Amino acid sequence: MSDDEESKKSRTKYKDLIATLPKEERLTPDLDLYEYQGFWFPYCYLESIMSVQEQFKAQSTDIVLCSYPKTGTTWLKALTFAISTRNGFGDNHPLLTNMPHECVPFLEVDFVHHDDTTYNRDPQLPLLATHLPYTSLPKSIIESKGCKIIYIWRDPKDTLVSLWHFLIKLIGKGVCFEKEFDQFCQGKSSYGSFWDHVLGFWKASLENSEKVLFLKYEDMKKDNNLFYVRRLAEFMNQPFSEEEEDKGVPQKIMELCSFGNLSGLEVNKTGKHRADTGLGINNNAYFRKGEIGDWKNHLTREMAEAMDRISEEKFGTCVLWP
């Protein structure tokens, strides 16, 4: 059987499986959700998710950036990419002319067979990103001894608000906040339950802290950012040398990747991510406020209390909450 025939056979298999899954209709057919492996996934990515689970082969040097949507993914990509490439570009860094999502490939899109070809990986840049929950990651990522995972999460209330604004940018007006709130609390958002998603990676980090680095967005924003720049570099096996520290390299990376700097760049104000595909999104949709506590401007007291109760029930007395 030729590669093309094998690819068509696999796609037919995935489509047949998707047709049997529980479905929740959303704002557009591409965003319709299907329950798979205990989580809800958008239709536009589900076939690719099934494909990478079977086909993706992790390298021992891979660093996988994991997150639930709208929890700090863009910032984490920028920081890790800047750390990895700090000696290669000088004043002409790619982040000045490319938005972070263009610099770090997305597992659910870029590592899938397309017309008998596979994504051409840069051996000098082992970064890749995904929104997949821990239990849905390709086995090669979990089982690879050298492969590392960096996970970022944030307050679910701010996550919901950020997701709602993103959907408005993506689809336009008509995205009902109350409905998004209900769906989010039920775990029927893209990539499923926020709380289960977080818990999966938190438990994995407890089991193997050398493989999984677990970060909280609020901690990175509140505390000395340089601590986390250095922590990321160390975890990635790329610690800063004394000479780099003397030259202020960590500070320069922090400044380059700051929300104020990235959001003010022309590429992030007017550019478009994946402009040549059906998944094109204006870059400015990824840069709204980057603030902590903006949920107070959107959620009623009853909504906030309801979400806090879910967090208490899901997280219990573990260090994740409050």
PDB file of C-alpha atoms in Angstrom:
ATOM      1  CA  MET A   1       0.000   0.000   0.000  1.00  0.00           C
ATOM      2  CA  SER A   2       1.392   3.409  -0.985  1.00  0.00           C
ATOM      3  CA  ASP A   3       1.892   6.216   1.562  1.00  0.00           C
ATOM      4  CA  ASP A   4      -0.982   8.130  -0.038  1.00  0.00           C
ATOM      5  CA  GLU A   5      -3.325   5.140   0.261  1.00  0.00           C
ATOM      6  CA  GLU A   6      -2.236   4.568   3.855  1.00  0.00           C
ATOM      7  CA  SER A   7      -2.894   8.244   4.667  1.00  0.00           C
ATOM      8  CA  LYS A   8      -6.387   8.092   3.141  1.00  0.00           C
ATOM      9  CA  LYS A   9      -7.113   4.879   5.040  1.00  0.00           C
ATOM     10  CA  SER A  10      -6.080   6.509   8.326  1.00  0.00           C
ATOM     11  CA  ARG A  11      -8.200   9.577   7.671  1.00  0.00           C
ATOM     12  CA  THR A  12     -11.215   7.425   6.912  1.00  0.00           C
ATOM     13  CA  LYS A  13     -10.616   5.532  10.154  1.00  0.00           C
ATOM     14  CA  TYR A  14     -10.445   8.774  12.157  1.00  0.00           C
ATOM     15  CA  LYS A  15     -13.563  10.228  10.538  1.00  0.00           C
ATOM     16  CA  ASP A  16     -15.492   7.013  11.180  1.00  0.00           C
ATOM     17  CA  LEU A  17     -14.448   7.104  14.840  1.00  0.00           C
ATOM     18  CA  ILE A  18     -15.341  10.797  15.221  1.00  0.00           C
ATOM     19  CA  ALA A  19     -18.812  10.083  13.861  1.00  0.00           C
ATOM     20  CA  THR A  20     -19.444   7.753  16.821  1.00  0.00           C
ATOM     21  CA  LEU A  21     -18.376  10.223  19.542  1.00  0.00           C
ATOM     22  CA  PRO A  22     -20.688  12.317  21.758  1.00  0.00           C
ATOM     23  CA  LYS A  23     -21.074  15.767  20.205  1.00  0.00           C
ATOM     24  CA  GLU A  24     -21.825  19.283  21.442  1.00  0.00           C
ATOM     25  CA  GLU A  25     -22.699  21.841  18.783  1.00  0.00           C
ATOM     26  CA  ARG A  26     -20.908  25.134  19.206  1.00  0.00           C
ATOM     27  CA  LEU A  27     -20.640  28.439  17.355  1.00  0.00           C
ATOM     28  CA  THR A  28     -19.382  26.977  14.075  1.00  0.00           C
ATOM     29  CA  PRO A  29     -19.030  23.384  12.766  1.00  0.00           C
ATOM     30  CA  ASP A  30     -15.235  23.573  13.099  1.00  0.00           C
ATOM     31  CA  LEU A  31     -15.644  24.408  16.791  1.00  0.00           C
ATOM     32  CA  ASP A  32     -18.191  21.680  17.501  1.00  0.00           C
ATOM     33  CA  LEU A  33     -16.907  19.597  20.407  1.00  0.00           C
ATOM     34  CA  TYR A  34     -16.496  15.815  20.495  1.00  0.00           C
ATOM     35  CA  GLU A  35     -15.822  13.812  23.627  1.00  0.00           C
ATOM     36  CA  TYR A  36     -12.705  11.710  23.197  1.00  0.00           C
ATOM     37  CA  GLN A  37     -10.583  10.057  25.886  1.00  0.00           C
ATOM     38  CA  GLY A  38     -12.488  11.864  28.632  1.00  0.00           C
ATOM     39  CA  PHE A  39     -12.046  15.389  27.234  1.00  0.00           C
ATOM     40  CA  TRP A  40     -13.873  17.560  24.680  1.00  0.00           C
ATOM     41  CA  PHE A  41     -11.961  18.527  21.536  1.00  0.00           C
ATOM     42  CA  PRO A  42     -12.865  20.905  18.686  1.00  0.00           C
ATOM     43  CA  TYR A  43     -13.647  19.198  15.390  1.00  0.00           C
ATOM     44  CA  CYS A  44     -11.037  21.239  13.513  1.00  0.00           C
ATOM     45  CA  TYR A  45      -8.223  19.539  15.465  1.00  0.00           C
ATOM     46  CA  LEU A  46      -9.614  16.140  16.403  1.00  0.00           C
ATOM     47  CA  GLU A  47      -8.534  14.194  13.325  1.00  0.00           C
ATOM     48  CA  SER A  48      -5.039  15.641  13.658  1.00  0.00           C
ATOM     49  CA  ILE A  49      -4.983  14.795  17.360  1.00  0.00           C
ATOM     50  CA  MET A  50      -5.740  11.170  16.573  1.00  0.00           C
ATOM     51  CA  SER A  51      -3.058  11.199  13.922  1.00  0.00           C
ATOM     52  CA  VAL A  52      -0.259  12.578  16.111  1.00  0.00           C
ATOM     53  CA  GLN A  53      -1.157  10.170  18.885  1.00  0.00           C
ATOM     54  CA  GLU A  54      -0.367   7.330  16.512  1.00  0.00           C
ATOM     55  CA  GLN A  55       2.422   8.824  14.418  1.00  0.00           C
ATOM     56  CA  PHE A  56       4.421  11.362  16.435  1.00  0.00           C
ATOM     57  CA  LYS A  57       7.821  10.187  17.584  1.00  0.00           C
ATOM     58  CA  ALA A  58       9.342  12.347  20.292  1.00  0.00           C
ATOM     59  CA  GLN A  59      13.052  13.075  20.304  1.00  0.00           C
ATOM     60  CA  SER A  60      14.991  12.766  23.535  1.00  0.00           C
ATOM     61  CA  THR A  61      15.855  16.470  23.310  1.00  0.00           C
ATOM     62  CA  ASP A  62      12.252  17.645  22.828  1.00  0.00           C
ATOM     63  CA  ILE A  63      10.764  20.275  25.134  1.00  0.00           C
ATOM     64  CA  VAL A  64       6.965  20.201  24.958  1.00  0.00           C
ATOM     65  CA  LEU A  65       5.115  23.357  26.025  1.00  0.00           C
ATOM     66  CA  CYS A  66       1.713  22.325  27.347  1.00  0.00           C
ATOM     67  CA  SER A  67      -1.250  24.445  28.396  1.00  0.00           C
ATOM     68  CA  TYR A  68      -5.002  24.760  28.445  1.00  0.00           C
ATOM     69  CA  PRO A  69      -6.084  27.417  25.903  1.00  0.00           C
ATOM     70  CA  LYS A  70      -5.707  31.030  27.056  1.00  0.00           C
ATOM     71  CA  THR A  71      -3.560  30.357  30.109  1.00  0.00           C
ATOM     72  CA  GLY A  72      -0.289  31.997  29.063  1.00  0.00           C
ATOM     73  CA  THR A  73       0.704  29.927  26.043  1.00  0.00           C
ATOM     74  CA  THR A  74       1.898  32.871  23.944  1.00  0.00           C
ATOM     75  CA  TRP A  75       4.129  34.187  26.721  1.00  0.00           C
ATOM     76  CA  LEU A  76       5.582  30.752  27.482  1.00  0.00           C
ATOM     77  CA  LYS A  77       6.393  30.233  23.811  1.00  0.00           C
ATOM     78  CA  ALA A  78       8.119  33.602  23.634  1.00  0.00           C
ATOM     79  CA  LEU A  79      10.204  33.022  26.759  1.00  0.00           C
ATOM     80  CA  THR A  80      11.357  29.520  25.860  1.00  0.00           C
ATOM     81  CA  PHE A  81      12.055  30.456  22.243  1.00  0.00           C
ATOM     82  CA  ALA A  82      14.084  33.490  23.324  1.00  0.00           C
ATOM     83  CA  ILE A  83      16.054  31.366  25.785  1.00  0.00           C
ATOM     84  CA  SER A  84      16.772  28.684  23.178  1.00  0.00           C
ATOM     85  CA  THR A  85      17.860  31.151  20.488  1.00  0.00           C
ATOM     86  CA  ARG A  86      19.626  33.753  22.617  1.00  0.00           C
ATOM     87  CA  ASN A  87      22.974  33.272  20.902  1.00  0.00           C
ATOM     88  CA  GLY A  88      21.769  33.143  17.326  1.00  0.00           C
ATOM     89  CA  PHE A  89      20.242  36.444  16.288  1.00  0.00           C
ATOM     90  CA  GLY A  90      21.621  39.413  18.192  1.00  0.00           C
ATOM     91  CA  ASP A  91      19.451  42.497  17.682  1.00  0.00           C
ATOM     92  CA  ASN A  92      17.501  40.868  14.817  1.00  0.00           C
ATOM     93  CA  HIS A  93      15.544  38.393  16.904  1.00  0.00           C
ATOM     94  CA  PRO A  94      12.684  36.549  15.125  1.00  0.00           C
ATOM     95  CA  LEU A  95      10.264  37.579  17.871  1.00  0.00           C
ATOM     96  CA  LEU A  96      10.539  41.164  16.641  1.00  0.00           C
ATOM     97  CA  THR A  97       9.032  40.237  13.281  1.00  0.00           C
ATOM     98  CA  ASN A  98       7.152  36.990  13.999  1.00  0.00           C
ATOM     99  CA  MET A  99       4.520  36.324  16.607  1.00  0.00           C
ATOM    100  CA  PRO A 100       5.439  33.571  19.117  1.00  0.00           C
ATOM    101  CA  HIS A 101       3.026  31.021  17.624  1.00  0.00           C
ATOM    102  CA  GLU A 102       4.927  31.241  14.337  1.00  0.00           C
ATOM    103  CA  CYS A 103       8.184  30.463  16.121  1.00  0.00           C
ATOM    104  CA  VAL A 104       7.126  27.309  17.971  1.00  0.00           C
ATOM    105  CA  PRO A 105       5.257  24.563  16.042  1.00  0.00           C
ATOM    106  CA  PHE A 106       1.883  23.309  17.237  1.00  0.00           C
ATOM    107  CA  LEU A 107       1.646  19.546  17.682  1.00  0.00           C
ATOM    108  CA  GLU A 108      -1.995  19.262  16.581  1.00  0.00           C
ATOM    109  CA  VAL A 109      -1.329  21.051  13.290  1.00  0.00           C
ATOM    110  CA  ASP A 110       2.313  20.923  12.277  1.00  0.00           C
ATOM    111  CA  PHE A 111       3.224  17.326  13.069  1.00  0.00           C
ATOM    112  CA  VAL A 112       0.660  15.603  10.907  1.00  0.00           C
ATOM    113  CA  HIS A 113       1.071  13.836   7.572  1.00  0.00           C
ATOM    114  CA  HIS A 114       0.067  16.114   4.706  1.00  0.00           C
ATOM    115  CA  ASP A 115       0.333  14.775   1.144  1.00  0.00           C
ATOM    116  CA  ASP A 116       3.038  12.241   2.001  1.00  0.00           C
ATOM    117  CA  THR A 117       5.201  14.772   3.853  1.00  0.00           C
ATOM    118  CA  THR A 118       5.897  15.393   7.502  1.00  0.00           C
ATOM    119  CA  TYR A 119       6.874  18.519   9.356  1.00  0.00           C
ATOM    120  CA  ASN A 120      10.522  19.342   8.775  1.00  0.00           C
ATOM    121  CA  ARG A 121      11.849  19.748  12.303  1.00  0.00           C
ATOM    122  CA  ASP A 122      14.706  22.067  13.153  1.00  0.00           C
ATOM    123  CA  PRO A 123      17.190  19.936  15.133  1.00  0.00           C
ATOM    124  CA  GLN A 124      18.541  23.087  16.747  1.00  0.00           C
ATOM    125  CA  LEU A 125      15.119  24.046  18.101  1.00  0.00           C
ATOM    126  CA  PRO A 126      13.493  21.163  20.009  1.00  0.00           C
ATOM    127  CA  LEU A 127      10.483  23.232  21.135  1.00  0.00           C
ATOM    128  CA  LEU A 128       6.914  22.263  20.285  1.00  0.00           C
ATOM    129  CA  ALA A 129       3.572  23.136  21.863  1.00  0.00           C
ATOM    130  CA  THR A 130       0.185  21.525  22.479  1.00  0.00           C
ATOM    131  CA  HIS A 131      -3.082  22.025  24.325  1.00  0.00           C
ATOM    132  CA  LEU A 132      -3.570  18.275  24.779  1.00  0.00           C
ATOM    133  CA  PRO A 133      -4.267  17.037  28.311  1.00  0.00           C
ATOM    134  CA  TYR A 134      -1.550  14.875  29.836  1.00  0.00           C
ATOM    135  CA  THR A 135      -3.416  11.603  29.309  1.00  0.00           C
ATOM    136  CA  SER A 136      -3.899  12.367  25.603  1.00  0.00           C
ATOM    137  CA  LEU A 137      -0.269  13.164  24.804  1.00  0.00           C
ATOM    138  CA  PRO A 138       1.438  10.806  22.341  1.00  0.00           C
ATOM    139  CA  LYS A 139       2.995   7.907  24.250  1.00  0.00           C
ATOM    140  CA  SER A 140       6.407   8.731  22.820  1.00  0.00           C
ATOM    141  CA  ILE A 141       6.381  12.029  24.766  1.00  0.00           C
ATOM    142  CA  ILE A 142       5.423  10.347  28.039  1.00  0.00           C
ATOM    143  CA  GLU A 143       7.831   7.447  27.641  1.00  0.00           C
ATOM    144  CA  SER A 144      10.876   9.317  26.329  1.00  0.00           C
ATOM    145  CA  LYS A 145      13.407   9.658  29.151  1.00  0.00           C
ATOM    146  CA  GLY A 146      15.005  12.815  27.804  1.00  0.00           C
ATOM    147  CA  CYS A 147      11.903  14.609  26.552  1.00  0.00           C
ATOM    148  CA  LYS A 148      10.726  17.372  28.920  1.00  0.00           C
ATOM    149  CA  ILE A 149       7.355  19.026  29.516  1.00  0.00           C
ATOM    150  CA  ILE A 150       6.684  22.600  30.657  1.00  0.00           C
ATOM    151  CA  TYR A 151       3.109  23.322  31.757  1.00  0.00           C
ATOM    152  CA  ILE A 152       1.564  26.715  32.471  1.00  0.00           C
ATOM    153  CA  TRP A 153      -1.855  27.431  33.992  1.00  0.00           C
ATOM    154  CA  ARG A 154      -3.740  30.372  35.478  1.00  0.00           C
ATOM    155  CA  ASP A 155      -6.830  31.258  37.503  1.00  0.00           C
ATOM    156  CA  PRO A 156      -9.822  29.614  35.773  1.00  0.00           C
ATOM    157  CA  LYS A 157     -11.883  32.802  36.046  1.00  0.00           C
ATOM    158  CA  ASP A 158      -9.348  34.799  34.037  1.00  0.00           C
ATOM    159  CA  THR A 159      -8.989  31.840  31.669  1.00  0.00           C
ATOM    160  CA  LEU A 160     -12.715  31.922  30.919  1.00  0.00           C
ATOM    161  CA  VAL A 161     -12.728  35.678  30.307  1.00  0.00           C
ATOM    162  CA  SER A 162      -9.696  35.450  28.027  1.00  0.00           C
ATOM    163  CA  LEU A 163     -11.285  32.567  26.114  1.00  0.00           C
ATOM    164  CA  TRP A 164     -14.513  34.530  25.647  1.00  0.00           C
ATOM    165  CA  HIS A 165     -12.694  37.560  24.251  1.00  0.00           C
ATOM    166  CA  PHE A 166     -10.668  35.287  21.973  1.00  0.00           C
ATOM    167  CA  LEU A 167     -13.846  33.716  20.579  1.00  0.00           C
ATOM    168  CA  ILE A 168     -15.232  37.180  19.858  1.00  0.00           C
ATOM    169  CA  LYS A 169     -12.067  37.996  17.909  1.00  0.00           C
ATOM    170  CA  LEU A 170     -12.282  34.655  16.146  1.00  0.00           C
ATOM    171  CA  ILE A 171     -15.967  34.624  15.264  1.00  0.00           C
ATOM    172  CA  GLY A 172     -17.292  38.126  15.833  1.00  0.00           C
ATOM    173  CA  LYS A 173     -20.191  39.338  17.899  1.00  0.00           C
ATOM    174  CA  GLY A 174     -22.818  36.959  19.186  1.00  0.00           C
ATOM    175  CA  VAL A 175     -20.666  34.928  21.589  1.00  0.00           C
ATOM    176  CA  CYS A 176     -22.819  34.713  24.710  1.00  0.00           C
ATOM    177  CA  PHE A 177     -20.758  35.080  27.882  1.00  0.00           C
ATOM    178  CA  GLU A 178     -23.325  33.323  30.071  1.00  0.00           C
ATOM    179  CA  LYS A 179     -23.380  30.310  27.755  1.00  0.00           C
ATOM    180  CA  GLU A 180     -19.581  30.144  27.637  1.00  0.00           C
ATOM    181  CA  PHE A 181     -19.574  30.311  31.437  1.00  0.00           C
ATOM    182  CA  ASP A 182     -21.997  27.379  31.705  1.00  0.00           C
ATOM    183  CA  GLN A 183     -20.055  25.297  29.156  1.00  0.00           C
ATOM    184  CA  PHE A 184     -16.738  26.043  30.873  1.00  0.00           C
ATOM    185  CA  CYS A 185     -18.060  25.043  34.296  1.00  0.00           C
ATOM    186  CA  GLN A 186     -19.417  21.796  32.822  1.00  0.00           C
ATOM    187  CA  GLY A 187     -16.028  21.003  31.289  1.00  0.00           C
ATOM    188  CA  LYS A 188     -17.458  21.328  27.784  1.00  0.00           C
ATOM    189  CA  SER A 189     -14.964  23.810  26.395  1.00  0.00           C
ATOM    190  CA  SER A 190     -12.204  23.220  23.871  1.00  0.00           C
ATOM    191  CA  TYR A 191      -9.852  20.636  25.366  1.00  0.00           C
ATOM    192  CA  GLY A 192     -12.338  19.696  28.048  1.00  0.00           C
ATOM    193  CA  SER A 193     -12.408  20.370  31.760  1.00  0.00           C
ATOM    194  CA  PHE A 194      -9.961  23.087  32.763  1.00  0.00           C
ATOM    195  CA  TRP A 195      -9.624  21.573  36.230  1.00  0.00           C
ATOM    196  CA  ASP A 196      -8.946  18.028  35.032  1.00  0.00           C
ATOM    197  CA  HIS A 197      -6.455  19.387  32.506  1.00  0.00           C
ATOM    198  CA  VAL A 198      -4.490  21.162  35.239  1.00  0.00           C
ATOM    199  CA  LEU A 199      -4.636  18.233  37.634  1.00  0.00           C
ATOM    200  CA  GLY A 200      -3.257  15.833  35.042  1.00  0.00           C
ATOM    201  CA  PHE A 201      -0.036  17.803  34.632  1.00  0.00           C
ATOM    202  CA  TRP A 202       0.220  18.682  38.316  1.00  0.00           C
ATOM    203  CA  LYS A 203       0.125  14.998  39.283  1.00  0.00           C
ATOM    204  CA  ALA A 204       2.681  14.219  36.568  1.00  0.00           C
ATOM    205  CA  SER A 205       4.984  16.917  37.962  1.00  0.00           C
ATOM    206  CA  LEU A 206       4.755  15.373  41.430  1.00  0.00           C
ATOM    207  CA  GLU A 207       5.668  11.973  40.040  1.00  0.00           C
ATOM    208  CA  ASN A 208       8.619  13.258  38.015  1.00  0.00           C
ATOM    209  CA  SER A 209       9.693  16.861  38.618  1.00  0.00           C
ATOM    210  CA  GLU A 210      12.744  16.388  36.409  1.00  0.00           C
ATOM    211  CA  LYS A 211      10.481  15.710  33.425  1.00  0.00           C
ATOM    212  CA  VAL A 212       7.544  18.051  34.109  1.00  0.00           C
ATOM    213  CA  LEU A 213       7.929  21.696  35.167  1.00  0.00           C
ATOM    214  CA  PHE A 214       4.625  23.064  36.515  1.00  0.00           C
ATOM    215  CA  LEU A 215       4.222  26.858  36.397  1.00  0.00           C
ATOM    216  CA  LYS A 216       1.461  29.273  37.367  1.00  0.00           C
ATOM    217  CA  TYR A 217       0.887  32.402  35.290  1.00  0.00           C
ATOM    218  CA  GLU A 218       0.071  34.570  38.299  1.00  0.00           C
ATOM    219  CA  ASP A 219       3.288  33.592  40.069  1.00  0.00           C
ATOM    220  CA  MET A 220       5.308  34.479  36.986  1.00  0.00           C
ATOM    221  CA  LYS A 221       3.597  37.858  36.729  1.00  0.00           C
ATOM    222  CA  LYS A 222       3.707  38.779  40.414  1.00  0.00           C
ATOM    223  CA  ASP A 223       7.149  37.632  41.419  1.00  0.00           C
ATOM    224  CA  ASN A 224      10.551  38.561  40.078  1.00  0.00           C
ATOM    225  CA  ASN A 225      10.264  37.460  36.445  1.00  0.00           C
ATOM    226  CA  LEU A 226      14.007  36.908  36.286  1.00  0.00           C
ATOM    227  CA  PHE A 227      13.593  33.964  38.664  1.00  0.00           C
ATOM    228  CA  TYR A 228      11.379  32.218  36.136  1.00  0.00           C
ATOM    229  CA  VAL A 229      13.563  33.129  33.162  1.00  0.00           C
ATOM    230  CA  ARG A 230      16.453  31.472  34.959  1.00  0.00           C
ATOM    231  CA  ARG A 231      14.275  28.566  36.113  1.00  0.00           C
ATOM    232  CA  LEU A 232      13.141  27.888  32.564  1.00  0.00           C
ATOM    233  CA  ALA A 233      16.699  28.047  31.233  1.00  0.00           C
ATOM    234  CA  GLU A 234      17.902  25.583  33.870  1.00  0.00           C
ATOM    235  CA  PHE A 235      15.042  23.163  33.258  1.00  0.00           C
ATOM    236  CA  MET A 236      15.722  23.323  29.515  1.00  0.00           C
ATOM    237  CA  ASN A 237      19.378  22.423  30.207  1.00  0.00           C
ATOM    238  CA  GLN A 238      20.414  25.827  28.889  1.00  0.00           C
ATOM    239  CA  PRO A 239      21.406  27.738  32.059  1.00  0.00           C
ATOM    240  CA  PHE A 240      22.866  31.213  31.789  1.00  0.00           C
ATOM    241  CA  SER A 241      26.606  31.485  32.146  1.00  0.00           C
ATOM    242  CA  GLU A 242      28.263  33.989  34.473  1.00  0.00           C
ATOM    243  CA  GLU A 243      29.224  36.018  31.408  1.00  0.00           C
ATOM    244  CA  GLU A 244      25.599  36.092  30.239  1.00  0.00           C
ATOM    245  CA  GLU A 245      24.463  37.152  33.696  1.00  0.00           C
ATOM    246  CA  ASP A 246      27.039  39.948  33.706  1.00  0.00           C
ATOM    247  CA  LYS A 247      25.790  41.114  30.301  1.00  0.00           C
ATOM    248  CA  GLY A 248      22.201  41.141  31.521  1.00  0.00           C
ATOM    249  CA  VAL A 249      20.978  38.462  29.091  1.00  0.00           C
ATOM    250  CA  PRO A 250      18.160  37.242  31.389  1.00  0.00           C
ATOM    251  CA  GLN A 251      16.902  40.825  31.749  1.00  0.00           C
ATOM    252  CA  LYS A 252      16.987  41.341  27.986  1.00  0.00           C
ATOM    253  CA  ILE A 253      14.947  38.165  27.435  1.00  0.00           C
ATOM    254  CA  MET A 254      12.432  39.269  30.060  1.00  0.00           C
ATOM    255  CA  GLU A 255      12.072  42.667  28.390  1.00  0.00           C
ATOM    256  CA  LEU A 256      11.842  41.210  24.879  1.00  0.00           C
ATOM    257  CA  CYS A 257       9.059  38.861  25.949  1.00  0.00           C
ATOM    258  CA  SER A 258       7.124  41.310  28.106  1.00  0.00           C
ATOM    259  CA  PHE A 259       3.468  41.834  27.237  1.00  0.00           C
ATOM    260  CA  GLY A 260       4.063  45.520  26.668  1.00  0.00           C
ATOM    261  CA  ASN A 261       6.842  44.909  24.167  1.00  0.00           C
ATOM    262  CA  LEU A 262       5.268  42.013  22.263  1.00  0.00           C
ATOM    263  CA  SER A 263       1.808  43.587  22.031  1.00  0.00           C
ATOM    264  CA  GLY A 264       3.331  46.804  20.692  1.00  0.00           C
ATOM    265  CA  LEU A 265       5.186  45.170  17.804  1.00  0.00           C
ATOM    266  CA  GLU A 266       3.742  45.831  14.359  1.00  0.00           C
ATOM    267  CA  VAL A 267       3.547  42.116  13.512  1.00  0.00           C
ATOM    268  CA  ASN A 268       1.366  41.485  16.558  1.00  0.00           C
ATOM    269  CA  LYS A 269      -0.894  44.448  15.847  1.00  0.00           C
ATOM    270  CA  THR A 270      -1.564  43.848  12.150  1.00  0.00           C
ATOM    271  CA  GLY A 271      -0.269  40.382  11.215  1.00  0.00           C
ATOM    272  CA  LYS A 272      -2.215  37.147  10.855  1.00  0.00           C
ATOM    273  CA  HIS A 273      -1.279  33.701  12.156  1.00  0.00           C
ATOM    274  CA  ARG A 274      -1.591  30.880   9.571  1.00  0.00           C
ATOM    275  CA  ALA A 275      -2.932  33.389   7.062  1.00  0.00           C
ATOM    276  CA  ASP A 276      -2.681  30.882   4.203  1.00  0.00           C
ATOM    277  CA  THR A 277      -4.850  28.255   5.913  1.00  0.00           C
ATOM    278  CA  GLY A 278      -8.427  27.869   7.067  1.00  0.00           C
ATOM    279  CA  LEU A 279      -7.162  28.353  10.622  1.00  0.00           C
ATOM    280  CA  GLY A 280      -6.028  31.945  10.118  1.00  0.00           C
ATOM    281  CA  ILE A 281      -6.362  34.232  13.170  1.00  0.00           C
ATOM    282  CA  ASN A 282      -5.360  37.893  13.525  1.00  0.00           C
ATOM    283  CA  ASN A 283      -2.285  38.159  15.730  1.00  0.00           C
ATOM    284  CA  ASN A 284      -3.817  40.853  17.908  1.00  0.00           C
ATOM    285  CA  ALA A 285      -6.328  38.267  19.156  1.00  0.00           C
ATOM    286  CA  TYR A 286      -3.479  36.798  21.219  1.00  0.00           C
ATOM    287  CA  PHE A 287      -2.627  40.109  22.896  1.00  0.00           C
ATOM    288  CA  ARG A 288      -5.495  41.624  24.861  1.00  0.00           C
ATOM    289  CA  LYS A 289      -4.484  42.638  28.403  1.00  0.00           C
ATOM    290  CA  GLY A 290      -2.355  39.958  30.023  1.00  0.00           C
ATOM    291  CA  GLU A 291      -3.598  41.126  33.423  1.00  0.00           C
ATOM    292  CA  ILE A 292      -4.409  39.287  36.626  1.00  0.00           C
ATOM    293  CA  GLY A 293      -7.938  39.650  37.967  1.00  0.00           C
ATOM    294  CA  ASP A 294      -9.695  41.014  34.890  1.00  0.00           C
ATOM    295  CA  TRP A 295     -12.458  38.504  35.649  1.00  0.00           C
ATOM    296  CA  LYS A 296     -13.779  41.012  38.199  1.00  0.00           C
ATOM    297  CA  ASN A 297     -14.915  43.170  35.273  1.00  0.00           C
ATOM    298  CA  HIS A 298     -16.980  40.362  33.737  1.00  0.00           C
ATOM    299  CA  LEU A 299     -18.167  37.785  36.270  1.00  0.00           C
ATOM    300  CA  THR A 300     -20.991  38.396  38.716  1.00  0.00           C
ATOM    301  CA  ARG A 301     -20.340  37.547  42.350  1.00  0.00           C
ATOM    302  CA  GLU A 302     -22.480  34.425  41.930  1.00  0.00           C
ATOM    303  CA  MET A 303     -20.478  33.318  38.884  1.00  0.00           C
ATOM    304  CA  ALA A 304     -17.162  33.827  40.664  1.00  0.00           C
ATOM    305  CA  GLU A 305     -18.359  31.926  43.718  1.00  0.00           C
ATOM    306  CA  ALA A 306     -19.603  29.067  41.558  1.00  0.00           C
ATOM    307  CA  MET A 307     -16.217  28.738  39.844  1.00  0.00           C
ATOM    308  CA  ASP A 308     -14.394  28.933  43.158  1.00  0.00           C
ATOM    309  CA  ARG A 309     -16.562  26.095  44.493  1.00  0.00           C
ATOM    310  CA  ILE A 310     -15.593  23.940  41.507  1.00  0.00           C
ATOM    311  CA  SER A 311     -11.929  24.737  42.135  1.00  0.00           C
ATOM    312  CA  GLU A 312     -12.285  23.772  45.793  1.00  0.00           C
ATOM    313  CA  GLU A 313     -14.034  20.522  44.868  1.00  0.00           C
ATOM    314  CA  LYS A 314     -11.569  19.590  42.134  1.00  0.00           C
ATOM    315  CA  PHE A 315      -8.342  20.748  43.736  1.00  0.00           C
ATOM    316  CA  GLY A 316      -9.277  19.973  47.343  1.00  0.00           C
ATOM    317  CA  THR A 317      -6.606  20.908  49.856  1.00  0.00           C
ATOM    318  CA  CYS A 318      -3.677  20.570  47.454  1.00  0.00           C
ATOM    319  CA  VAL A 319      -1.306  23.477  46.921  1.00  0.00           C
ATOM    320  CA  LEU A 320      -3.126  24.513  43.740  1.00  0.00           C
ATOM    321  CA  TRP A 321      -5.923  26.285  45.593  1.00  0.00           C
ATOM    322  CA  PRO A 322      -6.469  28.967  46.642  1.00  0.00           C
TER     323      PRO A 322
END
